[in-house]
């Protein structure tokens, strides 16, 4: 650590989610020194949201020794553009759905420290490189398997933002070009429509509707089935639920085989709710990858689960963006 | 240009093809000052190949003022690994098919200048950035449409080599996951199996076999049809041949839509034989891309044909690798 880091040993991370905004003050090893949180919604304007954020932040900033100990702030947020520091037309934010919100500049003005912002999957990738399983790696891809499928791509040690700041939308490569499922992006056949948490629940419903296979999931209202229910059933050895994970992992492996043809990463790192299934999902991913990938890439890439502490992973990821400024 | 470039104003480019090895001495604007060529095959060992190359090179090096005018050498070659400067198991090279040939080091030793080597698609990408239509661009993808489909990907101004030097095999992303055509890589459904020159001829044969549509291509032995025949027929307004280009362009547009989700490039640049069809292929590519790409990327990327002079494009591309050392 250089003198600058010794003088300013912390960054602020903000995980700006649809419901909660969680703040953490983090040191260079990824230890969270202080946290606070506010509700994300319920403000009429972004100014009110920033006011509430700063009011919550000031006490924990004092706790670690004042603003002169803070090097920067990093924000992980939906629809965030790294290049401009803006949130653009975020459908789920009461104060951000109908325009371009210069959130990074607003925090910079109020706190007097540099602020960088990107989407949560990119934040996760920088988080893995800074504190997690990608330390020392120059080429890897993080896939976030949550409500949707997101991605953060690192090439030559740099996050890939593309010409417009929106690169790395691997949840929206097309995996089924015929009779594909409708995706939230209004197209059909996207990876996300199959391999997100909601995709897993959809697959379970499809398997239940199209087979007579016995399953404890048949005791539930099909529309109420979630990926958690599938995971619990699979944990009990339910064959249909296990097949759902096979199907999901196989498609993820096929997708990763295509991603290898693009950037030949050292590792694929999986992050988010679905990874709690562990080997149930990771084994079919690896098997399918080796089966489908171009021969020159076979047995090269590692398949890893995120090394960031689950409950604070998003805050750590966001804070890591701060070190990059 | 700095003092170094003024003192050493030239690089040597070597386009090492399956049949011919073409050398050019190139200045920083992409003007070729002298050229020579030898046959690539017919040598028992790589030493003999390098001997013949150096013998051919010495007179043209003298022509431009001697080796002290040469900054470096760049080589574009099949199965070349940029990181190691080696050609690895190149099936079509008599002196390189059964091992790892340290060709860059061999030329470096003989000529006394730094030597870098990469595959021809990567060389084309660096060539476009140095002398062609990608000057000033930091994020773009070159797709070479020749006997196969190759690619060179530039992100943040750097060529993407991946963890092993083999990144950028976009000809081998899977476009048909069911009933796909067998590809030279022994898998099925690859982009290359449809959108290479041989893929175009295959599509024509398929259309002829599965329809009764009249076509001047029916006068030929189906097995003898090449992409050039399809191009000539399309130029005469032959509807079936035109449909072949529609089909090929549509698939390339769909593939580019997936590539945009990866790296959101400023431009897609097409290189090689099939681009001679001009709008016949470029129009369906653009139309299909806009139809299939994720909304946030729509109407952003440019679709360009290579700006390198056709006959010397490969030598220019190879030479451009030399400036990057």
XYZ file of C-alpha atoms in Angstrom:
650
model
C 0.000 0.000 0.000
C 1.367 3.407 -0.867
C 1.383 6.539 1.278
C -1.825 7.777 -0.317
C -3.629 4.595 0.702
C -2.237 4.798 4.229
C -3.563 8.333 4.560
C -6.904 7.498 2.956
C -7.361 3.852 3.881
C -11.084 3.461 3.100
C -13.604 3.571 0.284
C -17.379 3.826 0.575
C -19.392 1.160 -1.228
C -23.067 1.634 -2.065
C -25.131 -1.336 -3.195
C -28.116 0.470 -4.680
C -30.840 -2.158 -4.985
C -34.493 -1.922 -5.939
C -35.568 -2.043 -2.287
C -32.603 -1.169 -0.066
C -29.522 0.984 -0.414
C -26.728 -0.513 1.673
C -23.577 1.490 2.453
C -20.294 0.105 3.723
C -16.929 1.653 4.558
C -14.316 -0.844 3.404
C -10.533 -1.132 3.736
C -8.179 -2.391 1.040
C -8.408 -5.994 2.250
C -12.188 -6.017 1.967
C -12.930 -5.672 5.679
C -16.128 -3.735 6.206
C -15.486 -1.232 9.008
C -18.968 0.275 9.257
C -22.319 -0.071 7.512
C -25.653 1.674 7.252
C -28.704 1.444 5.023
C -31.737 3.371 3.834
C -34.768 2.484 1.732
C -34.150 3.116 -1.971
C -37.725 4.040 -2.751
C -40.175 6.564 -1.324
C -38.391 9.715 -2.476
C -39.990 12.020 -5.006
C -36.688 13.318 -6.328
C -33.115 12.138 -6.534
C -32.102 15.136 -4.366
C -34.174 13.740 -1.498
C -32.595 10.317 -2.012
C -29.081 11.798 -1.879
C -30.019 13.888 1.218
C -31.168 10.753 3.036
C -28.031 8.880 1.920
C -25.658 11.565 3.153
C -27.524 11.868 6.470
C -27.084 8.118 6.977
C -23.443 8.173 5.864
C -22.108 11.048 7.999
C -22.171 9.177 11.344
C -20.320 6.128 9.965
C -17.804 8.365 8.178
C -17.093 10.024 11.567
C -16.794 6.555 13.100
C -13.795 5.698 10.878
C -12.062 9.045 11.405
C -13.772 11.546 9.114
C -14.023 12.202 5.377
C -10.234 12.726 5.055
C -9.864 8.961 5.589
C -12.044 8.233 2.530
C -10.316 7.800 -0.836
C -13.406 7.454 -3.008
C -16.922 6.081 -3.311
C -18.070 3.246 -5.559
C -21.703 2.604 -6.479
C -23.260 -0.520 -7.959
C -26.679 0.367 -9.388
C -29.163 -0.806 -12.009
C -28.846 0.836 -15.446
C -25.681 2.631 -14.333
C -23.320 3.974 -16.990
C -19.689 3.943 -15.879
C -18.556 6.463 -18.478
C -21.035 9.163 -17.517
C -21.730 8.288 -13.864
C -25.424 8.387 -14.604
C -28.393 6.082 -14.025
C -30.390 5.918 -17.229
C -34.118 5.162 -17.321
C -34.047 2.624 -14.487
C -37.571 1.165 -14.533
C -37.553 0.144 -10.850
C -36.411 3.425 -9.233
C -39.120 5.904 -8.177
C -36.705 8.817 -8.674
C -34.864 7.439 -11.708
C -37.275 5.801 -14.106
C -37.976 8.668 -16.484
C -34.619 10.258 -17.204
C -30.867 10.401 -16.781
C -29.779 10.909 -13.176
C -26.181 12.170 -12.594
C -25.875 10.282 -9.310
C -22.060 9.997 -9.229
C -21.619 13.767 -9.591
C -24.250 14.455 -6.942
C -22.464 12.295 -4.337
C -19.110 13.765 -5.378
C -20.409 17.276 -4.754
C -21.916 16.414 -1.385
C -19.036 14.308 -0.026
C -16.029 15.904 -1.726
C -14.525 12.573 -2.831
C -14.304 10.988 -6.315
C -17.261 8.751 -7.119
C -17.528 5.977 -9.733
C -20.617 3.969 -10.584
C -21.360 0.857 -12.606
C -23.965 -1.885 -12.718
C -24.018 -4.606 -10.070
C -22.540 -7.356 -12.256
C -19.558 -5.175 -13.195
C -19.171 -4.254 -9.530
C -19.130 -7.953 -8.675
C -16.343 -8.532 -11.234
C -14.177 -5.738 -9.822
C -15.022 -7.034 -6.332
C -13.746 -10.523 -7.207
C -10.554 -9.057 -8.673
C -9.971 -6.832 -5.633
C -11.004 -9.043 -2.707
C -12.285 -12.353 -4.086
C -11.348 -15.444 -6.086
C -10.095 -13.458 -9.113
C -7.207 -11.790 -7.283
C -4.260 -11.819 -9.679
C -6.364 -12.792 -12.705
C -6.308 -10.646 -15.856
C -8.988 -12.437 -17.910
C -12.194 -13.736 -16.362
C -15.982 -13.507 -16.616
C -18.390 -13.131 -13.694
C -21.930 -14.379 -14.293
C -24.520 -13.235 -11.753
C -27.381 -15.709 -11.451
C -30.144 -13.861 -9.639
C -33.545 -12.526 -10.659
C -31.832 -11.950 -14.004
C -28.510 -13.082 -15.465
C -25.862 -10.350 -15.481
C -22.186 -10.358 -16.369
C -18.967 -8.506 -15.731
C -16.120 -9.222 -18.153
C -12.460 -8.523 -17.383
C -9.918 -8.593 -20.231
C -6.265 -7.629 -19.851
C -7.032 -6.659 -16.251
C -9.681 -4.118 -17.271
C -13.446 -4.250 -17.040
C -15.061 -4.283 -20.495
C -17.417 -1.321 -20.853
C -17.516 -1.148 -24.662
C -18.064 1.971 -26.719
C -21.089 3.114 -24.714
C -20.563 1.777 -21.168
C -23.127 -1.020 -21.595
C -20.973 -3.994 -22.648
C -21.289 -7.268 -20.756
C -24.955 -8.172 -21.191
C -24.310 -11.895 -21.475
C -27.715 -12.712 -19.991
C -29.034 -11.620 -23.362
C -27.113 -13.796 -25.793
C -29.571 -16.017 -27.646
C -29.532 -19.689 -26.646
C -32.702 -20.782 -28.453
C -33.246 -19.288 -31.895
C -36.485 -21.217 -32.452
C -39.423 -21.384 -30.036
C -37.396 -19.559 -27.400
C -38.922 -18.306 -24.160
C -39.980 -14.669 -24.058
C -37.427 -12.638 -22.080
C -37.903 -9.457 -20.057
C -35.990 -7.614 -22.821
C -38.932 -8.333 -25.175
C -36.892 -10.698 -27.348
C -36.978 -14.517 -27.212
C -34.515 -17.258 -26.331
C -32.133 -15.224 -24.109
C -29.875 -17.049 -21.620
C -31.589 -15.076 -18.849
C -34.996 -16.528 -19.713
C -33.631 -19.980 -18.792
C -30.791 -19.599 -16.313
C -31.952 -16.867 -13.921
C -33.806 -17.729 -10.706
C -37.075 -17.007 -12.486
C -35.889 -19.115 -15.436
C -35.246 -22.051 -13.113
C -38.789 -21.786 -11.730
C -40.115 -21.622 -15.301
C -38.173 -24.750 -16.236
C -39.650 -26.582 -13.238
C -43.172 -25.548 -14.274
C -42.463 -26.698 -17.840
C -41.153 -30.087 -16.680
C -44.197 -30.522 -14.415
C -46.602 -29.631 -17.213
C -44.989 -31.769 -19.909
C -44.243 -34.991 -17.983
C -45.971 -37.306 -15.509
C -42.816 -37.679 -13.450
C -43.614 -37.750 -9.731
C -42.208 -34.768 -7.810
C -42.825 -33.145 -4.457
C -43.199 -29.900 -6.427
C -46.570 -31.249 -7.635
C -47.960 -30.512 -4.152
C -47.527 -26.794 -4.833
C -49.478 -24.291 -6.897
C -47.303 -24.258 -10.058
C -47.446 -20.470 -10.332
C -46.104 -20.131 -6.796
C -42.991 -22.271 -7.376
C -39.729 -20.346 -6.932
C -36.108 -21.324 -7.533
C -35.804 -21.780 -3.764
C -38.533 -24.436 -3.850
C -36.710 -26.217 -6.676
C -33.482 -26.048 -4.682
C -35.132 -27.503 -1.561
C -36.742 -30.287 -3.593
C -33.409 -31.079 -5.285
C -31.738 -31.165 -1.868
C -34.255 -33.870 -0.891
C -33.281 -35.893 -3.984
C -36.382 -35.009 -6.031
C -35.528 -36.310 -9.519
C -37.498 -33.706 -11.455
C -35.901 -30.873 -9.470
C -32.472 -32.409 -10.090
C -33.252 -32.484 -13.809
C -34.062 -28.760 -13.643
C -30.529 -28.086 -12.372
C -29.066 -30.403 -15.019
C -30.910 -28.476 -17.724
C -29.888 -25.097 -16.318
C -26.246 -26.068 -15.843
C -26.049 -27.621 -19.289
C -27.231 -24.428 -20.935
C -24.840 -22.320 -18.865
C -21.999 -24.619 -19.953
C -22.968 -24.205 -23.617
C -23.105 -20.441 -23.190
C -19.677 -20.381 -21.505
C -18.270 -22.403 -24.418
C -19.301 -19.550 -26.733
C -17.875 -16.952 -24.324
C -14.544 -18.826 -24.381
C -14.445 -18.405 -28.171
C -14.703 -14.677 -27.525
C -12.230 -13.901 -24.746
C -10.699 -17.227 -23.620
C -10.916 -16.385 -19.898
C -8.852 -18.032 -17.187
C -12.001 -18.494 -15.097
C -15.772 -18.271 -15.081
C -16.979 -17.060 -11.694
C -20.599 -17.562 -10.640
C -22.265 -15.167 -8.242
C -25.757 -14.866 -6.761
C -28.654 -16.904 -5.462
C -28.476 -19.924 -7.780
C -24.870 -20.679 -6.769
C -26.190 -21.780 -3.356
C -27.087 -25.033 -5.112
C -23.316 -25.728 -5.260
C -22.357 -28.866 -7.185
C -25.978 -29.402 -8.267
C -25.449 -26.526 -10.698
C -21.640 -26.394 -11.024
C -21.150 -30.033 -12.072
C -23.473 -29.886 -15.098
C -21.949 -26.516 -16.078
C -18.436 -27.980 -16.155
C -19.504 -31.192 -17.879
C -21.450 -29.342 -20.551
C -18.628 -26.821 -21.087
C -16.044 -29.528 -21.720
C -18.449 -31.279 -24.062
C -19.244 -28.168 -26.114
C -16.154 -25.959 -26.076
C -13.701 -25.741 -28.993
C -10.890 -28.258 -28.536
C -8.126 -25.658 -28.009
C -9.978 -24.307 -24.940
C -10.816 -27.658 -23.326
C -9.670 -28.162 -19.709
C -8.253 -24.653 -19.487
C -10.848 -22.474 -17.724
C -11.616 -22.737 -14.015
C -15.229 -22.737 -12.816
C -15.513 -20.969 -9.464
C -18.174 -19.743 -7.074
C -17.818 -16.139 -5.859
C -15.328 -15.617 -3.052
C -17.146 -12.578 -1.684
C -19.074 -12.972 1.559
C -22.698 -13.478 0.479
C -24.479 -10.948 2.675
C -21.998 -8.157 1.947
C -20.843 -9.205 -1.531
C -22.713 -6.444 -3.329
C -21.348 -3.729 -1.015
C -17.824 -5.106 -1.411
C -18.240 -5.142 -5.178
C -19.471 -1.564 -5.205
C -16.645 -0.420 -2.930
C -14.066 -2.071 -5.210
C -15.085 0.307 -8.005
C -13.825 3.075 -5.692
C -10.267 1.710 -5.617
C -10.173 1.751 -9.429
C -10.647 5.513 -9.730
C 6.190 10.175 -35.328
C 8.961 10.169 -32.737
C 12.710 10.179 -33.275
C 12.849 6.401 -33.019
C 10.359 6.056 -35.876
C 12.280 8.551 -38.008
C 15.465 6.565 -37.543
C 13.730 3.220 -38.072
C 10.867 4.126 -40.387
C 9.876 0.640 -41.583
C 8.496 -2.674 -40.388
C 8.549 -5.986 -42.219
C 5.204 -7.732 -42.643
C 4.954 -11.428 -43.437
C 1.641 -12.897 -44.543
C 2.328 -16.584 -44.019
C -0.388 -18.408 -45.951
C -0.907 -22.065 -46.702
C 0.537 -21.658 -50.213
C 2.562 -18.442 -50.380
C 4.581 -16.391 -47.913
C 4.417 -12.735 -48.926
C 6.802 -10.183 -47.402
C 6.409 -6.417 -47.478
C 8.444 -3.525 -46.072
C 5.918 -0.966 -44.874
C 6.118 2.593 -43.546
C 3.973 4.045 -40.760
C 1.295 5.226 -43.190
C 0.841 1.776 -44.651
C 2.765 2.406 -47.878
C 4.469 -0.760 -49.031
C 8.014 0.162 -50.106
C 9.171 -3.251 -51.317
C 7.815 -6.777 -51.534
C 8.968 -10.314 -52.172
C 7.504 -13.792 -51.806
C 8.432 -17.437 -51.487
C 6.443 -20.674 -51.459
C 5.396 -21.663 -47.943
C 5.565 -25.396 -48.581
C 8.243 -27.720 -49.874
C 10.687 -27.401 -46.988
C 11.462 -30.370 -44.769
C 12.304 -28.266 -41.749
C 11.449 -24.849 -40.425
C 15.174 -23.944 -40.622
C 15.048 -24.366 -44.403
C 11.904 -22.220 -44.549
C 13.577 -19.450 -42.531
C 16.743 -19.700 -44.675
C 14.674 -19.218 -47.844
C 12.765 -16.323 -46.225
C 15.904 -14.486 -45.170
C 17.496 -15.002 -48.586
C 14.436 -13.416 -50.192
C 14.280 -10.605 -47.626
C 17.909 -9.400 -47.708
C 17.741 -7.718 -51.147
C 14.558 -5.755 -50.317
C 15.956 -4.780 -46.916
C 18.994 -3.353 -48.747
C 16.624 -1.593 -51.143
C 15.125 0.497 -48.299
C 18.485 1.337 -46.699
C 19.525 -1.716 -44.691
C 18.422 -3.480 -41.519
C 19.056 -0.368 -39.371
C 15.990 1.170 -41.019
C 13.779 -1.708 -39.784
C 12.041 -1.283 -36.420
C 10.495 -4.742 -36.183
C 8.844 -7.624 -38.024
C 5.221 -8.723 -37.756
C 3.937 -12.109 -38.879
C 0.374 -13.215 -39.532
C 0.241 -17.014 -39.571
C -2.194 -19.884 -38.989
C -2.242 -21.324 -35.449
C 0.106 -18.568 -34.265
C 0.298 -17.817 -30.553
C 1.067 -14.167 -29.828
C 2.219 -14.784 -26.259
C 4.858 -17.365 -27.166
C 5.674 -16.387 -30.765
C 5.120 -19.987 -31.800
C 3.092 -21.789 -34.456
C 1.332 -24.710 -32.798
C 0.304 -27.856 -34.678
C -0.635 -26.068 -37.906
C -2.257 -28.838 -39.958
C -1.506 -27.195 -43.325
C 2.225 -26.448 -42.918
C 4.682 -29.130 -44.065
C 7.264 -27.956 -41.510
C 4.827 -27.073 -38.709
C 2.090 -29.661 -38.463
C 3.511 -31.913 -35.775
C 4.879 -29.616 -33.101
C 5.485 -26.154 -31.716
C 7.650 -23.990 -33.970
C 9.318 -20.916 -32.371
C 9.155 -18.933 -35.613
C 9.243 -15.431 -34.059
C 12.459 -16.178 -32.169
C 14.042 -17.725 -35.263
C 13.448 -14.605 -37.377
C 14.559 -12.394 -34.475
C 17.850 -14.265 -34.269
C 18.478 -14.135 -38.000
C 17.458 -10.505 -38.593
C 18.371 -8.884 -35.264
C 15.031 -7.048 -34.937
C 12.076 -7.711 -32.588
C 9.465 -10.049 -34.088
C 5.814 -10.522 -33.113
C 3.392 -13.034 -34.552
C -0.346 -13.601 -34.399
C -3.041 -15.217 -36.494
C -4.272 -13.579 -39.678
C -7.591 -12.325 -38.265
C -5.836 -10.608 -35.357
C -3.326 -9.153 -37.807
C -6.242 -7.816 -39.862
C -7.676 -6.131 -36.754
C -4.385 -4.432 -35.888
C -4.029 -3.541 -39.567
C -7.430 -1.810 -39.584
C -6.527 0.094 -36.410
C -3.135 1.149 -37.776
C -3.852 1.909 -41.443
C -7.527 1.140 -42.130
C -11.098 2.080 -41.239
C -10.601 1.525 -37.486
C -8.055 4.329 -37.051
C -8.940 6.068 -33.762
C -11.329 3.335 -32.635
C -10.829 1.650 -29.260
C -13.559 -1.015 -29.467
C -14.279 -2.941 -32.640
C -14.492 -6.456 -34.065
C -13.038 -7.628 -37.377
C -14.684 -10.660 -38.952
C -12.733 -12.322 -41.749
C -15.021 -14.090 -44.206
C -12.784 -16.380 -46.231
C -12.333 -20.143 -46.438
C -13.201 -20.005 -42.740
C -14.598 -17.288 -40.483
C -11.970 -15.676 -38.264
C -12.077 -12.731 -35.899
C -9.891 -10.122 -34.267
C -11.390 -8.306 -31.294
C -10.132 -4.964 -30.003
C -11.268 -3.736 -26.582
C -9.942 -0.603 -24.884
C -7.514 -0.202 -27.790
C -5.932 -3.626 -27.214
C -6.258 -6.856 -29.140
C -7.970 -9.560 -27.080
C -5.685 -12.588 -26.747
C -7.260 -14.135 -23.642
C -5.466 -16.225 -21.045
C -3.781 -18.470 -23.621
C -3.327 -16.342 -26.752
C -6.211 -18.027 -28.602
C -9.155 -15.700 -27.885
C -11.233 -14.400 -30.775
C -12.532 -17.579 -32.406
C -15.915 -16.104 -33.272
C -16.243 -18.369 -36.306
C -16.893 -21.092 -33.755
C -19.769 -19.703 -31.735
C -22.784 -21.966 -32.148
C -25.595 -20.584 -34.302
C -27.634 -23.776 -34.671
C -27.908 -25.935 -31.567
C -30.123 -28.496 -33.281
C -29.400 -30.174 -36.633
C -26.441 -27.876 -37.177
C -23.997 -28.378 -40.040
C -20.794 -30.264 -39.253
C -17.891 -27.810 -38.960
C -14.179 -28.330 -39.634
C -13.638 -28.149 -35.856
C -15.587 -31.439 -35.540
C -18.501 -29.792 -33.718
C -21.841 -28.804 -35.282
C -23.688 -25.542 -35.898
C -20.682 -23.150 -35.889
C -20.996 -19.731 -37.561
C -18.131 -20.754 -39.858
C -20.101 -23.727 -41.219
C -22.642 -21.240 -42.629
C -20.946 -17.900 -43.231
C -17.538 -18.777 -44.687
C -17.004 -19.006 -48.436
C -17.422 -22.776 -48.206
C -20.534 -22.227 -46.041
C -22.050 -20.010 -48.731
C -21.481 -22.729 -51.352
C -23.053 -25.276 -48.994
C -26.092 -23.047 -48.505
C -26.486 -22.765 -52.283
C -26.324 -26.557 -52.638
C -28.908 -26.938 -49.853
C -31.282 -24.440 -51.464
C -30.885 -26.191 -54.830
C -31.550 -29.614 -53.304
C -34.539 -28.609 -51.180
C -36.459 -26.364 -53.599
C -37.557 -26.370 -57.237
C -36.709 -22.702 -57.634
C -35.146 -22.013 -61.041
C -31.529 -20.847 -60.876
C -28.616 -20.582 -63.270
C -26.651 -22.530 -60.646
C -28.665 -25.606 -61.695
C -26.557 -25.751 -64.856
C -23.519 -26.637 -62.716
C -22.392 -29.808 -60.993
C -23.609 -29.046 -57.445
C -20.368 -30.285 -55.881
C -18.361 -27.869 -58.025
C -20.294 -24.746 -56.956
C -18.110 -22.184 -55.136
C -18.966 -18.927 -53.373
C -17.639 -17.135 -56.470
C -20.263 -18.884 -58.628
C -22.967 -17.831 -56.161
C -21.663 -14.274 -56.264
C -21.681 -14.190 -60.077
C -25.206 -15.625 -60.184
C -26.402 -13.082 -57.609
C -24.807 -10.319 -59.664
C -26.993 -11.471 -62.572
C -30.084 -11.212 -60.377
C -30.486 -14.950 -59.794
C -33.122 -15.134 -57.039
C -31.852 -18.300 -55.405
C -28.307 -16.899 -55.257
C -29.680 -13.676 -53.779
C -31.489 -15.719 -51.123
C -28.167 -17.373 -50.259
C -26.711 -13.933 -49.461
C -29.850 -12.988 -47.509
C -29.500 -16.141 -45.435
C -25.776 -15.625 -44.859
C -26.134 -11.945 -43.958
C -29.057 -12.624 -41.645
C -27.049 -15.153 -39.676
C -24.044 -12.827 -39.490
C -26.363 -10.076 -38.176
C -27.718 -12.405 -35.485
C -24.182 -13.377 -34.502
C -23.098 -9.727 -34.307
C -26.096 -9.024 -32.051
C -24.686 -11.559 -29.587
C -21.189 -10.100 -29.938
C -22.594 -6.655 -29.081
C -23.922 -8.087 -25.802
C -20.341 -9.077 -25.068
C -18.209 -6.046 -25.923
C -20.525 -3.374 -27.371
C -18.123 -2.412 -30.180
C -18.202 0.864 -32.061
C -17.925 -1.031 -35.345
C -18.018 -4.433 -36.981
C -15.513 -4.575 -39.828
C -15.764 -7.265 -42.491
C -12.705 -8.511 -44.314
C -12.043 -11.123 -46.974
C -13.512 -12.683 -50.079
C -17.220 -12.581 -49.241
C -17.147 -8.787 -48.717
C -16.697 -8.406 -52.483
C -20.453 -8.982 -52.676
C -20.830 -5.501 -51.114
C -24.419 -4.525 -50.287
C -25.652 -7.999 -51.248
C -24.166 -9.211 -47.964
C -23.879 -5.968 -45.927
C -27.558 -4.946 -46.207
C -28.967 -8.179 -44.730
C -26.291 -8.098 -42.007
C -27.341 -4.606 -40.905
C -31.070 -5.322 -41.181
C -30.781 -8.545 -39.199
C -28.560 -6.912 -36.552
C -31.039 -4.124 -35.876
C -33.838 -6.664 -35.710
C -32.057 -8.962 -33.249
C -29.839 -6.789 -31.069
C -30.752 -5.764 -27.518
C -32.564 -2.411 -27.560
C -29.798 -0.457 -25.775
C -27.361 -1.316 -28.601
C -29.678 -0.578 -31.524
C -28.402 1.913 -34.138
C -25.062 2.332 -32.381
C -22.544 0.098 -34.173
C -21.176 0.861 -37.633
C -20.917 -1.918 -40.233
C -17.874 -1.401 -42.416
C -15.916 -3.197 -45.097
C -12.136 -3.406 -44.599
C -10.185 -0.303 -45.554
C -7.020 -2.238 -46.378
C -6.079 -2.668 -50.012
C -7.313 -6.132 -50.948
C -4.225 -7.590 -52.578
C -1.864 -6.394 -49.841
C -4.269 -6.353 -46.881
C -2.781 -9.424 -45.239
C 0.794 -8.096 -45.505
C -0.312 -4.725 -44.114
C -2.081 -6.484 -41.241
C 0.999 -8.547 -40.453
C 3.258 -5.504 -40.613
C 0.977 -3.605 -38.221
C 1.748 -6.185 -35.530
C 5.363 -4.959 -35.813
C 4.466 -1.391 -34.800
C 2.785 -2.714 -31.629
C 5.992 -4.232 -30.197
